Coordinates of C-alpha atoms in Angstrom, one line a residue:
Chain A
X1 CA 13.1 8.7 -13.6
X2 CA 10.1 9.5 -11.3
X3 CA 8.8 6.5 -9.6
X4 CA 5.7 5.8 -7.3
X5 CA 7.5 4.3 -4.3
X6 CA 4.2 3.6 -2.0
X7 CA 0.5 3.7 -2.1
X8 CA -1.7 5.4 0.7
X9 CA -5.8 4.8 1.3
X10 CA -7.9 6.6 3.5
X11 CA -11.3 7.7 4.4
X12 CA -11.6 11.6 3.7
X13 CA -15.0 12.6 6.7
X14 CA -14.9 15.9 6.4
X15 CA -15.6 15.3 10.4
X16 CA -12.1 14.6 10.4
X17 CA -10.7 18.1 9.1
X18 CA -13.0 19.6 11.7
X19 CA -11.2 17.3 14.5
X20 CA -7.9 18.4 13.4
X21 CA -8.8 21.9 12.5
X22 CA -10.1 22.6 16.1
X23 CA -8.1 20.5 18.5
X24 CA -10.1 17.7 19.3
X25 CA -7.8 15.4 18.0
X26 CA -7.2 13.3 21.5
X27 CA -10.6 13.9 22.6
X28 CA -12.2 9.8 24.0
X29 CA -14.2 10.2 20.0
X30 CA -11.4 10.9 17.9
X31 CA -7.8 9.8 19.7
X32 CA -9.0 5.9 18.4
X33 CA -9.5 7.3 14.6
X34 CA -6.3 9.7 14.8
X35 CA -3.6 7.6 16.9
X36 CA -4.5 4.8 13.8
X37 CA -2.7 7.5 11.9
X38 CA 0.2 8.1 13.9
X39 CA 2.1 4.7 12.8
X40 CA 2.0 6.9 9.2
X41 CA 2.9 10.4 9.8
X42 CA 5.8 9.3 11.6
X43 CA 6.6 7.1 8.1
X44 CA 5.8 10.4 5.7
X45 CA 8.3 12.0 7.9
X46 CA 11.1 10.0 6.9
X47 CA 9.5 9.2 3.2
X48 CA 9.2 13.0 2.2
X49 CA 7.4 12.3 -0.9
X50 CA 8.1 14.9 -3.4
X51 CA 4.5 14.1 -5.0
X52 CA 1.1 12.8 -4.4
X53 CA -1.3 11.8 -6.9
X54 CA -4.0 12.3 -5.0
X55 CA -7.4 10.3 -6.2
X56 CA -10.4 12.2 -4.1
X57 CA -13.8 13.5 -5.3
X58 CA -15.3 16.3 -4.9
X59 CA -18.2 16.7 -3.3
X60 CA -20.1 19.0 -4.6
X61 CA -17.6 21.9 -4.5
X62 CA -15.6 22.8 -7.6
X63 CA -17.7 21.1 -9.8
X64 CA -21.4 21.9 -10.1
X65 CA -23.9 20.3 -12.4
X66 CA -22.9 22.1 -14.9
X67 CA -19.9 20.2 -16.0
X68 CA -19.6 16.6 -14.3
X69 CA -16.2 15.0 -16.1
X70 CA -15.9 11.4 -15.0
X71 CA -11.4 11.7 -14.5
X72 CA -9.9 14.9 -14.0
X73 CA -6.7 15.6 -13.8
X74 CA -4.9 18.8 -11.6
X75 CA -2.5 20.3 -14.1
X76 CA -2.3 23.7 -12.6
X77 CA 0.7 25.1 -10.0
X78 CA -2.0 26.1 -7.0
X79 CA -5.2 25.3 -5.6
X80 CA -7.3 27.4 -3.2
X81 CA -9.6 25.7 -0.4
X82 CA -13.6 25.8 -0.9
X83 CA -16.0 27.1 1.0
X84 CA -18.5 24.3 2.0
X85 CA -20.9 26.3 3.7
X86 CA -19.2 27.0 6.5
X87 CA -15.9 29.4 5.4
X88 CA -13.1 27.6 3.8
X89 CA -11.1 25.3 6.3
X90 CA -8.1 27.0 7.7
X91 CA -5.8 24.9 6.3
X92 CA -2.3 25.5 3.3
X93 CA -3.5 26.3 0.1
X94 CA -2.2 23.2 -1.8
X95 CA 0.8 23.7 -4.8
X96 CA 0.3 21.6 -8.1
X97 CA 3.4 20.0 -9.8
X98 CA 2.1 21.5 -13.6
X99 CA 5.0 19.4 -15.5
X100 CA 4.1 15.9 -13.7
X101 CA 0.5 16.7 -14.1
X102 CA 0.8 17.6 -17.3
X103 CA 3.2 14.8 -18.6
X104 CA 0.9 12.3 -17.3
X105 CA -2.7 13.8 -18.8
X106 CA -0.6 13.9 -21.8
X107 CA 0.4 10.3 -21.5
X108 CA -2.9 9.4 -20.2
X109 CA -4.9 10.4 -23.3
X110 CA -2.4 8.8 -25.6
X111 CA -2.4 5.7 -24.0
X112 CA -6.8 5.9 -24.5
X113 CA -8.0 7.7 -21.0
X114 CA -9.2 10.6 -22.2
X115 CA -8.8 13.0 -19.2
X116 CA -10.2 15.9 -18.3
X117 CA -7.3 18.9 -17.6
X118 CA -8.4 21.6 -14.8
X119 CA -5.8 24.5 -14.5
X120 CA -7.7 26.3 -11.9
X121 CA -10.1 25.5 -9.1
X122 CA -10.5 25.2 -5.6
X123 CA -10.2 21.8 -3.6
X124 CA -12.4 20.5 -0.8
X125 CA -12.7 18.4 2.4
X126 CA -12.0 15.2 -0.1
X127 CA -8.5 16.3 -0.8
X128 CA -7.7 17.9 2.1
X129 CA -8.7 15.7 5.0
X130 CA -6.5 13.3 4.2
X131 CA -3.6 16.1 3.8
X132 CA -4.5 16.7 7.5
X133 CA -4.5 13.2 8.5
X134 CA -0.8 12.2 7.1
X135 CA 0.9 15.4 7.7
X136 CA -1.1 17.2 10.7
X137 CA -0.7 20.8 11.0
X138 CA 2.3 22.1 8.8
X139 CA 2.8 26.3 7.8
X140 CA 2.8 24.5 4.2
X141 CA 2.2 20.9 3.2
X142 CA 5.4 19.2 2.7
X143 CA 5.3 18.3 -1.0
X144 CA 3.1 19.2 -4.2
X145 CA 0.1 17.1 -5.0
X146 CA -1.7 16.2 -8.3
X147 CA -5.0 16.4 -7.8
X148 CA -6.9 13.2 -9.7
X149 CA -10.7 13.8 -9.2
X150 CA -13.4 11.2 -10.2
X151 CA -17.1 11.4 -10.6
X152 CA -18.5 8.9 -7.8
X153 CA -21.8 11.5 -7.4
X154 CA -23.5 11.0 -10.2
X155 CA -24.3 7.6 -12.0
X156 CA -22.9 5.8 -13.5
X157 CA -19.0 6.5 -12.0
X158 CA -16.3 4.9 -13.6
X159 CA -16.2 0.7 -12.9
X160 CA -13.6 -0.7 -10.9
X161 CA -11.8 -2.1 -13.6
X162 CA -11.7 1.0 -15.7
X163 CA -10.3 2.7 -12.0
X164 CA -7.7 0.0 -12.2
X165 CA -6.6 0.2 -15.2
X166 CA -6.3 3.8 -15.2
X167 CA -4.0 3.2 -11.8
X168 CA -1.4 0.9 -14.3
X169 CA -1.9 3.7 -17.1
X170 CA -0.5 6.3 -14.9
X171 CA 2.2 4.0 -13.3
X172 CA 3.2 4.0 -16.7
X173 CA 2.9 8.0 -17.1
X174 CA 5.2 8.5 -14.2
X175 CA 7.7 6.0 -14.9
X176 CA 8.3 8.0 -18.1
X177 CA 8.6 11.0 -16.1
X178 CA 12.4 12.3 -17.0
X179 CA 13.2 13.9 -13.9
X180 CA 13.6 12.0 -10.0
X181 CA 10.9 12.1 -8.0
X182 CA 9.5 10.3 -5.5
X183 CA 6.1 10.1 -6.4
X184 CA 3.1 8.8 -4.0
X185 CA -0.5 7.9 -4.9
X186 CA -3.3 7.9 -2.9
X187 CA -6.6 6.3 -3.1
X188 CA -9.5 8.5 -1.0
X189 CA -12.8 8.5 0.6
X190 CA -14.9 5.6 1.8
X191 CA -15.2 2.9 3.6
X192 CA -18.6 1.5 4.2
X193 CA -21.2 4.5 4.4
X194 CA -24.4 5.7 3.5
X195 CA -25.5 9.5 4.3
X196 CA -28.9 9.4 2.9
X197 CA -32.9 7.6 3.3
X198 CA -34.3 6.1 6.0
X199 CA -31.5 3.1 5.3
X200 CA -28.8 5.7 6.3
X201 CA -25.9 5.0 8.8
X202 CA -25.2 1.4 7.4
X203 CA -21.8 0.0 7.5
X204 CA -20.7 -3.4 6.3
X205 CA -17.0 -4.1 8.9
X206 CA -16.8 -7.5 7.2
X207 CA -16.9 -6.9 3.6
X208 CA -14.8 -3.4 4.6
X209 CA -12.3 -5.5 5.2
X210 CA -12.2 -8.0 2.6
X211 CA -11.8 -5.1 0.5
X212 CA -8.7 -4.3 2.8
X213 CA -7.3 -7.8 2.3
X214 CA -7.8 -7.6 -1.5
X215 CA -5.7 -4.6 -1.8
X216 CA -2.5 -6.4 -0.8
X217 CA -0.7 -9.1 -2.5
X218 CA -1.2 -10.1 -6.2
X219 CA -4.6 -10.7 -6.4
X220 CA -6.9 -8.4 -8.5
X221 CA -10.4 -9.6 -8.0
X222 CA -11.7 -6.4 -6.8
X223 CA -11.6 -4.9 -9.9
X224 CA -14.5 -6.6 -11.3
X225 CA -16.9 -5.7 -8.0
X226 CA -19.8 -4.4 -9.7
X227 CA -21.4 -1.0 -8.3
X228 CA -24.3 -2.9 -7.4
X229 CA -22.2 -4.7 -4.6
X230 CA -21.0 -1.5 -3.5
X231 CA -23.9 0.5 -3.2
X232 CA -25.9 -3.4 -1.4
X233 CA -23.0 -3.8 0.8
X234 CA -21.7 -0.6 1.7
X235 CA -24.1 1.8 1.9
X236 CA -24.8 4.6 -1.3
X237 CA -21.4 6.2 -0.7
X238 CA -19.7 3.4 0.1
X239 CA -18.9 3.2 -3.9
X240 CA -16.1 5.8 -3.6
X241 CA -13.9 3.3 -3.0
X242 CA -13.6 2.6 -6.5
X243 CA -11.1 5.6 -6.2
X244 CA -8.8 3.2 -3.5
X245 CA -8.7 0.8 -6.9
X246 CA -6.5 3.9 -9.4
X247 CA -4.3 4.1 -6.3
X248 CA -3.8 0.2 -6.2
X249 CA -3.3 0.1 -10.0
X250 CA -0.9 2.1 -10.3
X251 CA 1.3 -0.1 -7.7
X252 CA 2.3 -3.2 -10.4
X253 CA 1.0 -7.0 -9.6
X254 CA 2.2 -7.0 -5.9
X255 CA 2.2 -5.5 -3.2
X256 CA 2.8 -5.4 0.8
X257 CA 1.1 -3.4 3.0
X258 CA 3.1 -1.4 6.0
X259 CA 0.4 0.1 8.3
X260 CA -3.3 -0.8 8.0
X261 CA -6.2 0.8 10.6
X262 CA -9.9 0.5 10.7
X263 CA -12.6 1.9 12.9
X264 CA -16.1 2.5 13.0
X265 CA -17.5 5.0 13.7
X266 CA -16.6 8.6 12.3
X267 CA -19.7 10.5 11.9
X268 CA -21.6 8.2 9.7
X269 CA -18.7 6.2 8.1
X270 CA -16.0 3.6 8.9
X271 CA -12.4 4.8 8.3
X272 CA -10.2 2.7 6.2
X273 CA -6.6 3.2 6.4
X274 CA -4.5 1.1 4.4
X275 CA -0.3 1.8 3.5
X276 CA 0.9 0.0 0.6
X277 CA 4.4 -0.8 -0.9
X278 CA 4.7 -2.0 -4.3
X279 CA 6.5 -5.4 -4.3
X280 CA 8.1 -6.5 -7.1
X281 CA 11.3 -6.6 -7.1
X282 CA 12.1 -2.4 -6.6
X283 CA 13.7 -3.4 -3.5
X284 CA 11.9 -0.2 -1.5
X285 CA 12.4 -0.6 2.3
X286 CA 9.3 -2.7 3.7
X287 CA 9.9 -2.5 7.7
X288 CA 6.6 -3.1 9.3
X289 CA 5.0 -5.0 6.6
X290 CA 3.8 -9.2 7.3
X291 CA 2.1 -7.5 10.8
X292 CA -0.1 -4.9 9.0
X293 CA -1.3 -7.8 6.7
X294 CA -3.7 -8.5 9.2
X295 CA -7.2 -7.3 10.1
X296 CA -6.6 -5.5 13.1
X297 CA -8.0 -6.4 16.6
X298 CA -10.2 -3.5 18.2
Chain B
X1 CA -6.0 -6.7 -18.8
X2 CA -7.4 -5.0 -21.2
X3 CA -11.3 -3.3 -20.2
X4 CA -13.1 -5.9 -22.8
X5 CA -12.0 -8.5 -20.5
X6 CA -14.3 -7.3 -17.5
X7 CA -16.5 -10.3 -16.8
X8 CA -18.9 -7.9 -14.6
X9 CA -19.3 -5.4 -17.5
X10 CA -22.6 -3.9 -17.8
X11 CA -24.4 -5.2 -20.9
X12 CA -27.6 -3.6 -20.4
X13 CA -27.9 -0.1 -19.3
X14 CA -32.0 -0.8 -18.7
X15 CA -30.9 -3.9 -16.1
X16 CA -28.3 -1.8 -14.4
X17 CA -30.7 1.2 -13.4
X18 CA -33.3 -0.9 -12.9
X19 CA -31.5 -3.0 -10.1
X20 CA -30.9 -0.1 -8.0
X21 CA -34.6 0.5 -7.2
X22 CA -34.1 -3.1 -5.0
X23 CA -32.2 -1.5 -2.8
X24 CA -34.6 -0.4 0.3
X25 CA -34.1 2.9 1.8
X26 CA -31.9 4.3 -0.9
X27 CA -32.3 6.7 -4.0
X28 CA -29.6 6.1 -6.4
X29 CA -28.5 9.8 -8.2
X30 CA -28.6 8.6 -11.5
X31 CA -29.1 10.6 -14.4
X32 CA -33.0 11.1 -14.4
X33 CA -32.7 12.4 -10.9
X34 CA -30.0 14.6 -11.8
X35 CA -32.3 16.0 -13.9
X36 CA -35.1 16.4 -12.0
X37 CA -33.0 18.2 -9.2
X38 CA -31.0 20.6 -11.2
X39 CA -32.0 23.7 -10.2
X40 CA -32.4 22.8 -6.5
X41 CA -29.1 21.1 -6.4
X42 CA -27.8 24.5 -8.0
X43 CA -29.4 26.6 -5.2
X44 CA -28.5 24.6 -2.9
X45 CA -24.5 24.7 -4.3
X46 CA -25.0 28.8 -4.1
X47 CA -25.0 28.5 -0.4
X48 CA -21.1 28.1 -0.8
X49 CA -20.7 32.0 -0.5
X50 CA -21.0 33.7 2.6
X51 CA -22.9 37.0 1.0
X52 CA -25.6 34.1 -0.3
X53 CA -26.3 32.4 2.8
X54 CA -27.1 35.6 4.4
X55 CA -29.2 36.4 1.8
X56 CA -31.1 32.8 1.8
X57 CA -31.2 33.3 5.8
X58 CA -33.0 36.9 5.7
X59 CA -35.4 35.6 3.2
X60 CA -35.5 31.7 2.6
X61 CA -38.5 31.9 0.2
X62 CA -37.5 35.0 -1.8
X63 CA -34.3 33.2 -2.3
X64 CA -35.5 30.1 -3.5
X65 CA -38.1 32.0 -5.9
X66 CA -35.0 33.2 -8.1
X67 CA -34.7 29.6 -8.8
X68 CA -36.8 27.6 -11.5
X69 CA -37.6 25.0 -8.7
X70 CA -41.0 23.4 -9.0
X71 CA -43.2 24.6 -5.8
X72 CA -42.8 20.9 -4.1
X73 CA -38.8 21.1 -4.4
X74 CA -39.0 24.5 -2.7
X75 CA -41.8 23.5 0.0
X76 CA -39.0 20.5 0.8
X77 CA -36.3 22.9 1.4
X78 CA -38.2 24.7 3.4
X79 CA -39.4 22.3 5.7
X80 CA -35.7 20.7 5.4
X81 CA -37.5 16.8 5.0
X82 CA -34.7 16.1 3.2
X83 CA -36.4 12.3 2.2
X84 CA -38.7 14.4 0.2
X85 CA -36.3 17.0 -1.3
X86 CA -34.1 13.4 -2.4
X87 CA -37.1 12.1 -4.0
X88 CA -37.7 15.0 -6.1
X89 CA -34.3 14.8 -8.2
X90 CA -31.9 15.9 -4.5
X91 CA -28.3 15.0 -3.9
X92 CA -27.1 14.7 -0.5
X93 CA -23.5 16.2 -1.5
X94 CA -25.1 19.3 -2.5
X95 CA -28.0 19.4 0.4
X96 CA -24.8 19.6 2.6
X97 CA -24.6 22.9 1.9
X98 CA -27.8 23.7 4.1
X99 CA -26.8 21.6 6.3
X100 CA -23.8 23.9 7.3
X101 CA -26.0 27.3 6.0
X102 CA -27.8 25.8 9.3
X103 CA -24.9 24.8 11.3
X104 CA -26.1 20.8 11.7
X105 CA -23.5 18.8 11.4
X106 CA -23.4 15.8 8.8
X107 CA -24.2 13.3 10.8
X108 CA -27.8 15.4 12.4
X109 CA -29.1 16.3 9.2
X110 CA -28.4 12.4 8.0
X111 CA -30.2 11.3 11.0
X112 CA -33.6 13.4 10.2
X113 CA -33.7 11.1 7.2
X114 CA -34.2 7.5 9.4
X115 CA -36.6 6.8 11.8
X116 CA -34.1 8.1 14.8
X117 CA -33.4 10.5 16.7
X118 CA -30.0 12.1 17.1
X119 CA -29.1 10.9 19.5
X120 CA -30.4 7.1 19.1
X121 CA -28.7 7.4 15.7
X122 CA -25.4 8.2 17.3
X123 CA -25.8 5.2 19.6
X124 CA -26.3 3.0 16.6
X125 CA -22.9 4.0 15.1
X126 CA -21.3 4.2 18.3
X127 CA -23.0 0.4 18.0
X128 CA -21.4 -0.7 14.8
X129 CA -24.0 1.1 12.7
X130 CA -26.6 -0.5 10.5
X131 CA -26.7 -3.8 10.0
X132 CA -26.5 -4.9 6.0
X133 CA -28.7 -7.7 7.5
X134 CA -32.1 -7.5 6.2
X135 CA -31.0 -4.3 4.3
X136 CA -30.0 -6.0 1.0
X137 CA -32.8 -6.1 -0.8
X138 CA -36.4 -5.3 -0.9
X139 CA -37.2 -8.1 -3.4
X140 CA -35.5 -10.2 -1.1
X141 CA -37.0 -8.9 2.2
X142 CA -40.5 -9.4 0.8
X143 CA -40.0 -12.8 0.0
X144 CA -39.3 -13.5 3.6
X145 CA -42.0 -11.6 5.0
X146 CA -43.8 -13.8 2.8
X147 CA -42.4 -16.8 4.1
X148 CA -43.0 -15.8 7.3
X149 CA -46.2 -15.2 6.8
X150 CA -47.0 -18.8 5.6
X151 CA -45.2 -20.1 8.2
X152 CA -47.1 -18.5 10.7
X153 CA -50.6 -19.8 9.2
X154 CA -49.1 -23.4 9.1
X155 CA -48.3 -22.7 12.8
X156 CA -51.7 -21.6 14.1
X157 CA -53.5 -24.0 11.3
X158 CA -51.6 -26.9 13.2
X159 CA -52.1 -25.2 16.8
X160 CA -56.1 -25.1 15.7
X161 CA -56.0 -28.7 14.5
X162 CA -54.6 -30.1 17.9
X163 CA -57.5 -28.0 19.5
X164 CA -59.6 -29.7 17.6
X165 CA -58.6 -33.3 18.8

């Protein structure tokens, strides 16, 4: 049986891919951002996932206005990089796990989420950054991913609880997965941003962080935080963090967190960083877990 | 839980978009700007190709004349006031794509948009960013400019009184 054995948030700045992508990883702007990371690549060394569902939008990219689907679901077995304006990012072409992917779209819509199902496009900064940020610089990333994009461009995205609920429909999906796999989901993009008007560059540390806390334990009050918060609060992109709520769904009523980072600022955006275990009762290894509960000191 | 249960569930579509003109400083993409920007937020997705952005480069206004863009979209790419090309149906995810076409980074282009420089913006962040602090609302924000206003009159009404004794 295939089983989701951790949850992973992060912010996806496509800053960040440029960092990594040109060495300036440990330069005095970026070392505080990427050594927040370090705590978790060493982790997803000794994990070695065979899957991540990975929740991300895209940002303009694959999709145009021509076709905006609210979930979509990766079902194919390979994804090429986009070209954002400035040449594709020099970075492993990503591999799809087609039977997962499709086993769960196929499980999705019959359990009432009607999915969208791409077999072929290209994946951008959303998806990738956070590649970069968990696994650095491989020849080839070390396990396939399911890509899980969600419409948080144009309104009205998904709500919170539908993002939840979706996260328990496709813990659900996997569990019925016949074949072992270590399955990871993670929820992208945010914190606290805004990139447009003259009320860009805002960024909200305190409610950032309540968010944090509300991701681990058994609570589930953040479900029902309306987009109007998120857009008040957090700034007009700020709202993508409906996506960290499918990733946090899809871990059961409990859970612990391992590793947990925050910083402001990259670019214009705060960066969320959040590991999760699910807790109840699966026995998975929780080392590090009670000190990451914590908001961290800066 | 099952989705019925959501106690914040929108009820009325008309109250949801209207709330998000409170918000100061801030267009909301919602669907009647989506349609108002189409076609520029389709140019400006075009610009994903190399062979395009040398094309746009060579000849910015021949360029944007293949698109049906009204002349005030157009005249806002041009002059890159990005406020204005927002205003007239614009999403930042697809202006990006100028942004790189002109090699400004993310957080540049963002900063033409607010009353900063570049470099006073990146000291803000550096700072902690913006504060949400007076940023919720504009409802909210006139009421205490209001306030403040009456306040003040009480102020110098009491101040003229005593120079009147």
């Amino acid at each position: 049986m295939a089983k989701i054995t951790a949850g992973v948030a992060s912010s996806h700045v496509p800053l960040l891919g440029v960092a990594s992508d040109f060495g300036k990883d440990k330069d005095d702007y970026f070392k505080p951002i990427f050594d927040g990371y370090e705590w978790t690549r060493e982790w997803e060394k000794a994990e070695k996932p065979d899957v991540i569902i990975l929740v991300y939008n895209d940002h303009a990219s694959a999709f145009d206005m021509k076709v905006i689907p609210t979930f979509a679901i990766g079902c194919g077995e390979h994804y090429g990089i986009c070209d954002e304006g400035w040449g594709p990012r020099p970075v492993p072409e990503v591999d799809g796990h087609p039977d997962l992917a499709w086993h769960i779209a196929q499980s999705l819509i019959l359990d009432e989420f009607d999915m969208t199902i791409i077999n072929e496009m290209n994946v951008d900064h959303g998806l990738t950054v956070p590649l970069s940020m968990m696994f650095g610089k491989p020849e080839a990333w070390p396990c396939k991913v399911v890509p899980l994009a969600v419409n948080v461009v144009t309104y009205p995205p998904p709500s919170g609880n539908r993002c939840w609920a979706l996260g328990e429909a496709i813990k659900k999906a996997v569990e019925s997965f016949p074949e072992d796999l270590n399955v990871q989901i993670w929820g992208t993009g945010g914190m606290s941003h805004q990139l447009q008007g003259p009320r860009a560059g805002l960024l909200n540390r305190e409610w950032d962080n309540m968010f944090l806390d509300g991701l681990i334990g058994d609570t589930d009050k953040l479900r029902h935080i309306p987009h109007f918060e998120y857009l008040r609060e957090t700034g007009s992109e700020g709202i993508e963090m409906v996506m960290w709520l499918i990733m946090r769904g899809a871990l059961g009523k409990n859970t612990r967190a391992l590793h947990r980072h925050y910083h402001i600022p990259c670019s214009n955006t705060a960066i969320g960083h959040l590991v999760l275990r699910p807790d109840n009762g699966e026995g998975y290894d929780m080392t590090n877990s009670g000190v990451a509960d914590l908001e961290p000191a800066e | 839980m099952s989705n019925q249960e959501n106690p914040n569930k929108v009820q009325d579509i008309h109250e949801y978009l209207a709330a998000f003109d409170d918000i100061p400083g801030t267009r909301v993409f919602i669907a009647k700007r989506a349609r108002q920007g189409y076609h520029m937020n389709q140019f400006a997705m075009s610009l994903m190709t190399s062979e395009n952005r040398e094309r746009f480069k060579a000849d910015e206004r021949a360029y944007l004349d293949e698109w049906p863009m009204t002349e005030e979209q157009k005249q806002s790419i041009l002059d890159r006031d990005y406020n204005r090309a927002i205003d007239l149906g614009g999403n930042v995810y697809f202006l990006s794509k100028l942004f790189s076409t002109d090699g400004f980074s993310f957080a540049e282009a963002v900063s033409t948009m607010t009353d900063m420089t570049f470099p006073e913006y990146t000291q803000m962040m550096i700072n902690g960013g913006r504060s949400p602090e007076g940023n919720r609302s504009i409802k909210e924000n006139n009421e205490k400019a209001a306030l403040a206003k009456v306040a003040m009159e009480d102020q110098k009404f009491a101040g003229d009184k005593k120079e009147g004794n």
